[in-house]
XYZ file of C-alpha atoms in Angstrom:
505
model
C 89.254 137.676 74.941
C 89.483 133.836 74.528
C 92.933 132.165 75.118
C 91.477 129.056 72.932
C 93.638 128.089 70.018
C 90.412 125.435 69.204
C 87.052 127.336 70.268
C 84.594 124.380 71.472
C 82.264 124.738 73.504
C 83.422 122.605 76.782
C 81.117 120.315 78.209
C 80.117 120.112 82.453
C 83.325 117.830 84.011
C 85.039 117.262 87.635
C 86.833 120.507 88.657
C 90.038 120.803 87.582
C 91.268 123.328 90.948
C 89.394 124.858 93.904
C 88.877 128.315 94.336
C 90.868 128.885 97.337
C 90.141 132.336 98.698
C 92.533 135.000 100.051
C 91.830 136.226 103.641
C 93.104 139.371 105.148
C 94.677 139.276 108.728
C 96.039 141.465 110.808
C 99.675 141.164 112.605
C 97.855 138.738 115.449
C 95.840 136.647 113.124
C 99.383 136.559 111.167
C 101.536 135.383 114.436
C 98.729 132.955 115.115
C 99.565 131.206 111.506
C 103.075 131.315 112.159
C 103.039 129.423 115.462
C 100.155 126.770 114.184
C 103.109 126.330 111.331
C 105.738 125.984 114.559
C 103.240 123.781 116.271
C 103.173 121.124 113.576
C 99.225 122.140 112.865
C 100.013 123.435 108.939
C 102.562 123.006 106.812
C 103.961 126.008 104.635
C 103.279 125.585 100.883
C 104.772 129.667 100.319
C 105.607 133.018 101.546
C 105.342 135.679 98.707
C 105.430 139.310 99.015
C 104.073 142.670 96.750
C 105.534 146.136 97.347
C 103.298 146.450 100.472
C 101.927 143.238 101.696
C 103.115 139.535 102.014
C 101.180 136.506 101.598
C 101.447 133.120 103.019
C 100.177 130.136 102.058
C 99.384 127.218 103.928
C 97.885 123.593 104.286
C 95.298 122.534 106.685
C 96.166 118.743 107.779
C 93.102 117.447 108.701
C 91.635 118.023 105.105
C 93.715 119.154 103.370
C 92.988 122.182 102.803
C 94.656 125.109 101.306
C 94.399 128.772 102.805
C 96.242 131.449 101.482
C 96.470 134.729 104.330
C 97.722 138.468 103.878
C 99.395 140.983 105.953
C 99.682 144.447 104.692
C 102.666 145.813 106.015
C 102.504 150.143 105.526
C 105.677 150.299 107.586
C 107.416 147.896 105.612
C 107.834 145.181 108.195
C 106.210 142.328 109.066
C 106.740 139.904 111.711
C 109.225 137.195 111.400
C 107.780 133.505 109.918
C 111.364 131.804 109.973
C 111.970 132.631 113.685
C 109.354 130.469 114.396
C 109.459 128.035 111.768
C 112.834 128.076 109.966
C 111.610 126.724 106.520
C 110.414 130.462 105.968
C 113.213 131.868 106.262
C 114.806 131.437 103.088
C 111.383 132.698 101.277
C 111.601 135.862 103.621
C 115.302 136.589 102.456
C 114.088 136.204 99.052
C 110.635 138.884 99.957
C 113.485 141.346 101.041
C 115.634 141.114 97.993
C 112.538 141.703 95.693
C 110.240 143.858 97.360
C 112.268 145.454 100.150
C 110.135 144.083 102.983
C 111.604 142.924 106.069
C 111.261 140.227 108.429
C 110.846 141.584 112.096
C 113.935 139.342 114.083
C 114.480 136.749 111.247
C 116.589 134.314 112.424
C 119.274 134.865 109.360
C 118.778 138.471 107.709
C 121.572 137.707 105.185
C 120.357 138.598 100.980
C 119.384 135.357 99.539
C 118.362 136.205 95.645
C 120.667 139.476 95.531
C 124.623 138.850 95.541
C 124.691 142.613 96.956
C 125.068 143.710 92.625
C 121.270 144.989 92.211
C 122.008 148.320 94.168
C 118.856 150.279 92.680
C 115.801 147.674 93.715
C 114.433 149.203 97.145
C 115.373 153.258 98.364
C 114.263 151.677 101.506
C 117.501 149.697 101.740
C 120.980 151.599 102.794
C 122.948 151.711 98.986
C 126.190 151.584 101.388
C 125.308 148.174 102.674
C 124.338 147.111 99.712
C 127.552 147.861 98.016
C 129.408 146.645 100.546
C 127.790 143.134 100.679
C 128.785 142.439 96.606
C 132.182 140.197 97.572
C 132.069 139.589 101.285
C 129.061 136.972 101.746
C 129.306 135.846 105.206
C 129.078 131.803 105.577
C 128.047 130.734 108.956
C 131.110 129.281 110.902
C 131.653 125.900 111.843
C 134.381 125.503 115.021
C 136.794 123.333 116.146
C 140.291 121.839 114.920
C 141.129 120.402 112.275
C 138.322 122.010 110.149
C 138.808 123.212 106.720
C 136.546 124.230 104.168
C 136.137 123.093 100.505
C 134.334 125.617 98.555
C 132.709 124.374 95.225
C 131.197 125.767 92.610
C 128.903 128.020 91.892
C 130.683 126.982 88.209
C 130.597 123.131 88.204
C 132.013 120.641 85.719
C 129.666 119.141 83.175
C 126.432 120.650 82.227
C 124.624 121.845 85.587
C 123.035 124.998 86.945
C 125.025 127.408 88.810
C 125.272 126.885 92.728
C 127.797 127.466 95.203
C 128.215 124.849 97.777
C 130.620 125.683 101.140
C 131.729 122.511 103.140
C 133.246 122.388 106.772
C 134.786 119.669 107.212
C 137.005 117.669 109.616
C 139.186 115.315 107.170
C 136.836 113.627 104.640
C 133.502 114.035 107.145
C 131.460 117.283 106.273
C 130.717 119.070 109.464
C 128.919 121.660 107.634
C 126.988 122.257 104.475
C 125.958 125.841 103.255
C 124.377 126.393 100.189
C 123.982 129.698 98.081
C 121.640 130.583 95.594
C 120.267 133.376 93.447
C 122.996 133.294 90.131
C 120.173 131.936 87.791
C 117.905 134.610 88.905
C 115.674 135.672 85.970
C 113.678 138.614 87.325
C 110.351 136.265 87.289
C 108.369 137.720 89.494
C 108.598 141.223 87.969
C 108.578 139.413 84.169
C 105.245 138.307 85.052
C 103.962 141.473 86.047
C 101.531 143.267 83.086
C 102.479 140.275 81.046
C 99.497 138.645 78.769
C 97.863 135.677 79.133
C 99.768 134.298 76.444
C 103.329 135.469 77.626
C 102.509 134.605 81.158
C 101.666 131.482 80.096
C 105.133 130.948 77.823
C 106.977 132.195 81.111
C 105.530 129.690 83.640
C 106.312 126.993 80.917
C 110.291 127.887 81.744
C 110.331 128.107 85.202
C 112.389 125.065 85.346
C 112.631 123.406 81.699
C 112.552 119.534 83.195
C 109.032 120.482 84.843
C 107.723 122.668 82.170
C 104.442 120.291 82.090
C 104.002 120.577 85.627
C 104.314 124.412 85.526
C 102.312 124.746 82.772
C 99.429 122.510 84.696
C 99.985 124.597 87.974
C 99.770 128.073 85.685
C 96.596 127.004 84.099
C 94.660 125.699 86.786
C 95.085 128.924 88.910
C 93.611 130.910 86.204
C 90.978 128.280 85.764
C 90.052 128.594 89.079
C 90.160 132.831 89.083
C 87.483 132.364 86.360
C 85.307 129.355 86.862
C 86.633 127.337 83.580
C 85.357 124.066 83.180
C 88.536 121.949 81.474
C 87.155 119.188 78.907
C 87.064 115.639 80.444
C 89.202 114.607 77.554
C 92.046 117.349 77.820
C 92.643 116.285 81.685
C 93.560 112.641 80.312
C 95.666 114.655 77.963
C 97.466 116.595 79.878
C 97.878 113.911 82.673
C 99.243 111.737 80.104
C 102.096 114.546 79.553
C 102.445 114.748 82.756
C 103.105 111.261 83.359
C 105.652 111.020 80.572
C 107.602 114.142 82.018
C 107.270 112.605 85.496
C 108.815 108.999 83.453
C 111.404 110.744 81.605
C 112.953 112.496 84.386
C 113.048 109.715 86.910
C 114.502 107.323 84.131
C 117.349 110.125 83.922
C 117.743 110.748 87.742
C 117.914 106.876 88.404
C 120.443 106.661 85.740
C 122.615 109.500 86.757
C 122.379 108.902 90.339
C 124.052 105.461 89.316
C 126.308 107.087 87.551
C 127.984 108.953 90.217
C 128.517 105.795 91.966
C 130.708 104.813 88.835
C 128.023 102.425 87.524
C 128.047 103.611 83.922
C 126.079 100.558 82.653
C 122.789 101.737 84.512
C 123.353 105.360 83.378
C 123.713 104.324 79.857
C 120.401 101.677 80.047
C 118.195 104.403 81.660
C 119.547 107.334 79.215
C 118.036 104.785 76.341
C 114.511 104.715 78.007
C 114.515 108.637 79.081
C 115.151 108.972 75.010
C 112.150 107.138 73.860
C 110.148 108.422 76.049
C 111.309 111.854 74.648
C 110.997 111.195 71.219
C 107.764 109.670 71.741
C 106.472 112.376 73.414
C 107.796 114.572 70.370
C 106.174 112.944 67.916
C 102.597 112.901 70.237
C 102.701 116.465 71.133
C 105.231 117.982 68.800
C 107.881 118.910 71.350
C 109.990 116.309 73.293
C 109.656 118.450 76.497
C 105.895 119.188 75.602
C 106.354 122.798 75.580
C 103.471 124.909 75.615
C 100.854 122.142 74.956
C 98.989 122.809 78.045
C 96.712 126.417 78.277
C 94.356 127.733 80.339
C 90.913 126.050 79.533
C 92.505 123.017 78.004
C 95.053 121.792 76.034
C 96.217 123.126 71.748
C 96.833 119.536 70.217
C 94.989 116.429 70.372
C 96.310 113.050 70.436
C 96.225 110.825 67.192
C 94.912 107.106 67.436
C 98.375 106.192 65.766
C 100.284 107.561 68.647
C 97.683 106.190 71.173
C 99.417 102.571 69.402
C 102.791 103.285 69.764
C 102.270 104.777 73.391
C 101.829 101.538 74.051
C 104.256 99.596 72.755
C 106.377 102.194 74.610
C 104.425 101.476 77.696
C 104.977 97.552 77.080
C 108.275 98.060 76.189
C 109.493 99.838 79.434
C 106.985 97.431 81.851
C 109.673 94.671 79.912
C 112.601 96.828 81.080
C 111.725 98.125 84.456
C 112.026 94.707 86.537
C 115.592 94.617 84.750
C 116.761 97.888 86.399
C 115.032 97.027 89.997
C 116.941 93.725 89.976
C 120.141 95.409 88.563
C 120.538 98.107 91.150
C 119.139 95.728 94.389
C 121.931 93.114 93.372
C 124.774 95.186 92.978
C 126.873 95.077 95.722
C 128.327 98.369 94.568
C 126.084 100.344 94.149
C 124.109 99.530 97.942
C 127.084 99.833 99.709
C 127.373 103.742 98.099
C 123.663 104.088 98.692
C 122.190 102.586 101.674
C 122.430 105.058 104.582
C 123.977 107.434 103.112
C 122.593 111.200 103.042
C 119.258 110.626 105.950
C 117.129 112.807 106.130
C 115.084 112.220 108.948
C 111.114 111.842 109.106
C 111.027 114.898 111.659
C 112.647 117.438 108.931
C 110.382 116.088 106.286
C 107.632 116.541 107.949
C 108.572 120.305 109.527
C 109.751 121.148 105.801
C 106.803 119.997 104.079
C 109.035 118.511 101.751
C 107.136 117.087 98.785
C 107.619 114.376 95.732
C 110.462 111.322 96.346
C 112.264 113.237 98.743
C 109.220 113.295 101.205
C 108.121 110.352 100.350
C 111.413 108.316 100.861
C 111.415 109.872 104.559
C 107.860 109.070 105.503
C 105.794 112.364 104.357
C 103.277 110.460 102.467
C 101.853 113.527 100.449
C 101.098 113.702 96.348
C 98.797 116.552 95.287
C 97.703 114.117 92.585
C 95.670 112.361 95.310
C 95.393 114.505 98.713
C 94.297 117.560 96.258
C 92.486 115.003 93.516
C 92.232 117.489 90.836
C 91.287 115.820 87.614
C 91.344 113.124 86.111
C 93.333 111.863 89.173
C 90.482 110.905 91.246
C 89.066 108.278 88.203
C 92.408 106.511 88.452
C 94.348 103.809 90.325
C 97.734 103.998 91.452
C 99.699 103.400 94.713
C 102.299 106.311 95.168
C 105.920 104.902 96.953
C 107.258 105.509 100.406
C 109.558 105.070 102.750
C 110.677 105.576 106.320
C 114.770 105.167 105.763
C 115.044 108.419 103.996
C 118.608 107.913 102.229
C 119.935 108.157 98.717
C 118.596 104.088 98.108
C 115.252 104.802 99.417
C 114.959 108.098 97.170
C 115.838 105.242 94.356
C 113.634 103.023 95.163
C 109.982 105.763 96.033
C 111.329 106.615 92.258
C 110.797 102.785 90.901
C 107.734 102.937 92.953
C 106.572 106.312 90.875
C 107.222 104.612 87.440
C 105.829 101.971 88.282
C 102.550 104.136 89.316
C 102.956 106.096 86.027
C 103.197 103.361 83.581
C 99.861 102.078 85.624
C 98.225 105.767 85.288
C 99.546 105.937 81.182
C 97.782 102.465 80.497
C 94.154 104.106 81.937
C 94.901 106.978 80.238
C 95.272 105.383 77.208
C 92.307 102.855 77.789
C 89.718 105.173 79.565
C 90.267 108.591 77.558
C 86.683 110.241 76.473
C 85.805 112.129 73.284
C 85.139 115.676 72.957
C 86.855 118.985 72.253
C 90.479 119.635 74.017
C 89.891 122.996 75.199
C 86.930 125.265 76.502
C 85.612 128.826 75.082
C 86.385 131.131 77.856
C 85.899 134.554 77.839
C 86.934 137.637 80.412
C 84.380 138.990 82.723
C 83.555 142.484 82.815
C 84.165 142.653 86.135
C 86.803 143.449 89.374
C 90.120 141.918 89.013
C 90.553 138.199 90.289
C 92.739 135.699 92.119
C 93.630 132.113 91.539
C 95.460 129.548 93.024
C 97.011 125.557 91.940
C 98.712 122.932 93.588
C 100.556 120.307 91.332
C 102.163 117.231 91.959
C 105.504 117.562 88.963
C 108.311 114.891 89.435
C 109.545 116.530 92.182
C 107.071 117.613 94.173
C 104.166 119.846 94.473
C 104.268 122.887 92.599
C 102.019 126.136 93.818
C 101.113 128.824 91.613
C 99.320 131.844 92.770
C 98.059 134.780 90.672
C 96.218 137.732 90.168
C 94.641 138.909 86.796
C 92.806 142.336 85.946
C 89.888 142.609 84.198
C 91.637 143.606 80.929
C 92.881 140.256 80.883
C 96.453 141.564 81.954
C 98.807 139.255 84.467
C 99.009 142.042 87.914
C 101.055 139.178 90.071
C 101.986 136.043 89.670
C 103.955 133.669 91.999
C 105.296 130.113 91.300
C 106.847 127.830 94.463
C 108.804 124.651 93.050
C 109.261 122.178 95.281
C 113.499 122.821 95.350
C 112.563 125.599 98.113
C 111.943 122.979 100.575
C 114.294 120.293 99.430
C 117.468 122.266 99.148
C 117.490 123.544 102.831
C 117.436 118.969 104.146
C 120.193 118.383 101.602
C 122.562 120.685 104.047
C 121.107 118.279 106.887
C 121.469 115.080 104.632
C 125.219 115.525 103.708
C 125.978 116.387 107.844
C 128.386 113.258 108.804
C 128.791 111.813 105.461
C 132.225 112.116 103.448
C 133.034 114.657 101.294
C 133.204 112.077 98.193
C 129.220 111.472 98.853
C 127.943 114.726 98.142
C 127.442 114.257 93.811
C 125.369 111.403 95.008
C 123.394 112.626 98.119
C 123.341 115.595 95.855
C 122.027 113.976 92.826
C 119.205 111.626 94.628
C 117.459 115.566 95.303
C 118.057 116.620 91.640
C 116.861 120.104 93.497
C 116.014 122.550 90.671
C 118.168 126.035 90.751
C 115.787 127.727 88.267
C 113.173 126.801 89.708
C 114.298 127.679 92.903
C 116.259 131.331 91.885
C 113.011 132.714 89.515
């Protein structure tokens, strides 16, 4: 089988991904992960499960390093991840509503994915409870007088994602955020499973539409990596490129909208102009404004043309022109600082427990990018600076993003200098041999995105899981709207731009 859509022969380059092996571990070696994760010694990239094991994935700090661990769990148990370190505990809710496996003493056993509707998933699960769960959600309680809550959503005005939102509050001042998930859920996991190559590869791609580069990247570098592919020098410039111009697009549109929702239309309107060329330039490259589909495993299925390498850029020039225009815009208006500076925190201490990854992190002081701390290529050949900050409110979040554009337009203009010849994608066959695992880490616009999958020899997709960064970034926007008025939440809300199909699968 080869997945090329242009069979040439790919020549020796940098690896794209790293074979990161699985290891096997029983309930100690699985406790002794957990508390290295509670001890601030790893961070938590995932927590997956299959009908009788779970898998956890994890990066080493002093490297880094990524190690991916499983428990098989017979009795259909395993111990507890999330009462030890809480970031896993939304992941294990989720493992329970899919597979049926439960967390030993979690510290919330409440459904996560499953509204209590499914009612024919697991015969381990009592169909009473399950039934009975369908319209009484319990929200965890926030005392004291005079609290009321505000509940809010999960329909929402405008055109946005499903999610419902519960506030405590005392007056205007939100006491309590709770967030619930799970009405966008697609039935990924199980989609994946038996799918081809080629569907697989279509799925991953709509994971979250705004990242579908990113997941499309992560998707093809695990298989990559299951099967020893060597990508093409030139179609890692290529697909960084699209990467770069999803990564531009989407932070032009969240810097707009973000000003927006502190009633400053004029920036909204200026950024929505840039976001739009950068679209429609992207269209005319790669045929498809969100790039769609353009990336596969071994490579990429269209070239660039010298005529778009010209207008690229006069794109690039163009927005290098505009960008000092918006810093100076939103640093001088008085209006728009006092909405955005110190409001929503989230502390350096969260960001750090939650592993939280892309502007988020970085605008709290977690320093991380996959694009440089993984160095897949062509990352490693390039110069850029990624943002940060220590303050960790809405304004820093805007101004890490200016710092990331700013790094972008830098990477585009190697890109477009430095690309090499040579064919876009490599002739890869199947081995005849035992089914294999892969594994990807990708920095998208908002934050690292893991992929992990397993493929049998008849070239058929067995399992297949896909993290987005929103798993870890929802959870500190409770904590970041804590003590800030009700009135703030579109914007604290808005500087996350969390993804809820990414997040839901």
């Amino acid at each position: 089988m080869n997945f090329a859509s242009k069979q040439i022969e790919a020549q020796p380059s940098p690896p794209t991904c790293l074979p990161w092996p699985r290891e096997i571990v029983d309930r100690a070696g699985w406790l002794a992960f957990a508390e290295s994760l509670a001890r601030g010694e790893r961070e938590l990239l995932s927590l997956w499960g299959e009908p009788s094991s779970v898998h956890m994935a994890v990066l080493e700090e002093r490297q880094p390093r990524l190690r991916i661990i499983t428990l098989e769990c017979p009795e259909g148990s395993f111990p507890s991840v999330g009462r030890l370190h809480p970031p896993a505990s939304r992941l294990e809710r989720a493992i329970r509503d899919l597979y049926g496996l439960r967390a030993e003493n979690p510290p919330d056993d409440r459904p996560w994915l499953d509204h209590g509707r499914w009612g024919v998933r697991h015969p381990c699960n009592d169909p009473e409870k399950i039934d009975s769960a369908s319209d009484s959600y319990t929200f965890l309680p926030a005392e004291g007088e005079p609290l009321h809550q505000i509940p809010v959503g999960p329909v929402h005005a405008g055109i946005i994602e499903p999610g419902h939102f519960r506030f405590s509050a005392n007056g205007e001042t939100v006491v309590r955020l709770e967030e619930r998930f799970g009405f966008v859920h697609k039935g990924v996991d199980q989609l994946m499973a038996g799918a081809s190559f080629e569907r697989a590869a279509r799925l991953a791609a709509r994971v979250s539409g705004d990242s579908t580069v990113a997941y499309s990247l992560a998707f093809s570098q695990a298989i990559e990596a299951a099967f020893d592919v060597n990508v093409p020098p030139r179609a890692t410039y290529l697909r960084a490129l699209m990467a770069e111009l999803e990564r531009l697009a989407n932070h032009f549109g969240d810097i707009g909208a973000i000003c927006n929702d502190a009633a400053f239309a004029l920036m909204h309107a200026q950024c929505g102009i840039v976001r739009e060329r950068i679209l429609r330039e992207a269209a005319s490259c790669f045929g498809h404004r969100l790039m769609m589909d353009r990336i596969a495993p071994g490579g990429v299925v269209v070239d660039l043309a010298q005529e778009n390498v010209t207008a690229l850029f006069t794109l690039i020039e163009w927005i290098e022109l505009m960008t000092p225009r918006f810093i100076a815009l939103f640093g001088d208006t008085t209006s728009l600082q006092d909405r955005t500076v110190g409001t929503g925190v989230v502390s350096e201490a969260l960001a750090t427990q939650y592993a939280c990854g892309g502007y988020v992190g970085r605008a709290s002081g977690r320093e991380f990018d996959a694009r440089k701390a993984i160095g897949y290529a062509p990352y490693p050949q390039l110069t850029f600076e990624i943002g940060a900050s220590k303050e960790g409110d809405v304004d820093a979040r805007v101004w890490v993003r200016f710092d990331e554009i700013k790094a972008s337009l830098k990477i585009v203009r190697q890109i477009l200098d430095e690309m090499p010849e040579g064919p876009i994608i490599a002739a890869w066959a199947l081995p005849e041999d035992w089914t294999r695992e892969g594994a990807a880490l990708v920095e998208g616009f908002r934050g690292d995105i893991f992929v992990w999958l397993r493929i049998r020899a008849d070239g058929v997709v067995q399992r297949c899981h896909l993290r987005d960064p929103s798993w870890f970034q929802w959870p500190l926007l409770e904590a970041a709207i804590k003590d800030n008025i009700v009135a703030d939440f579109p914007l604290c809300n808005k500087s996350f731009n969390c993804s809820y199909s990414g997040h839901d699968l």
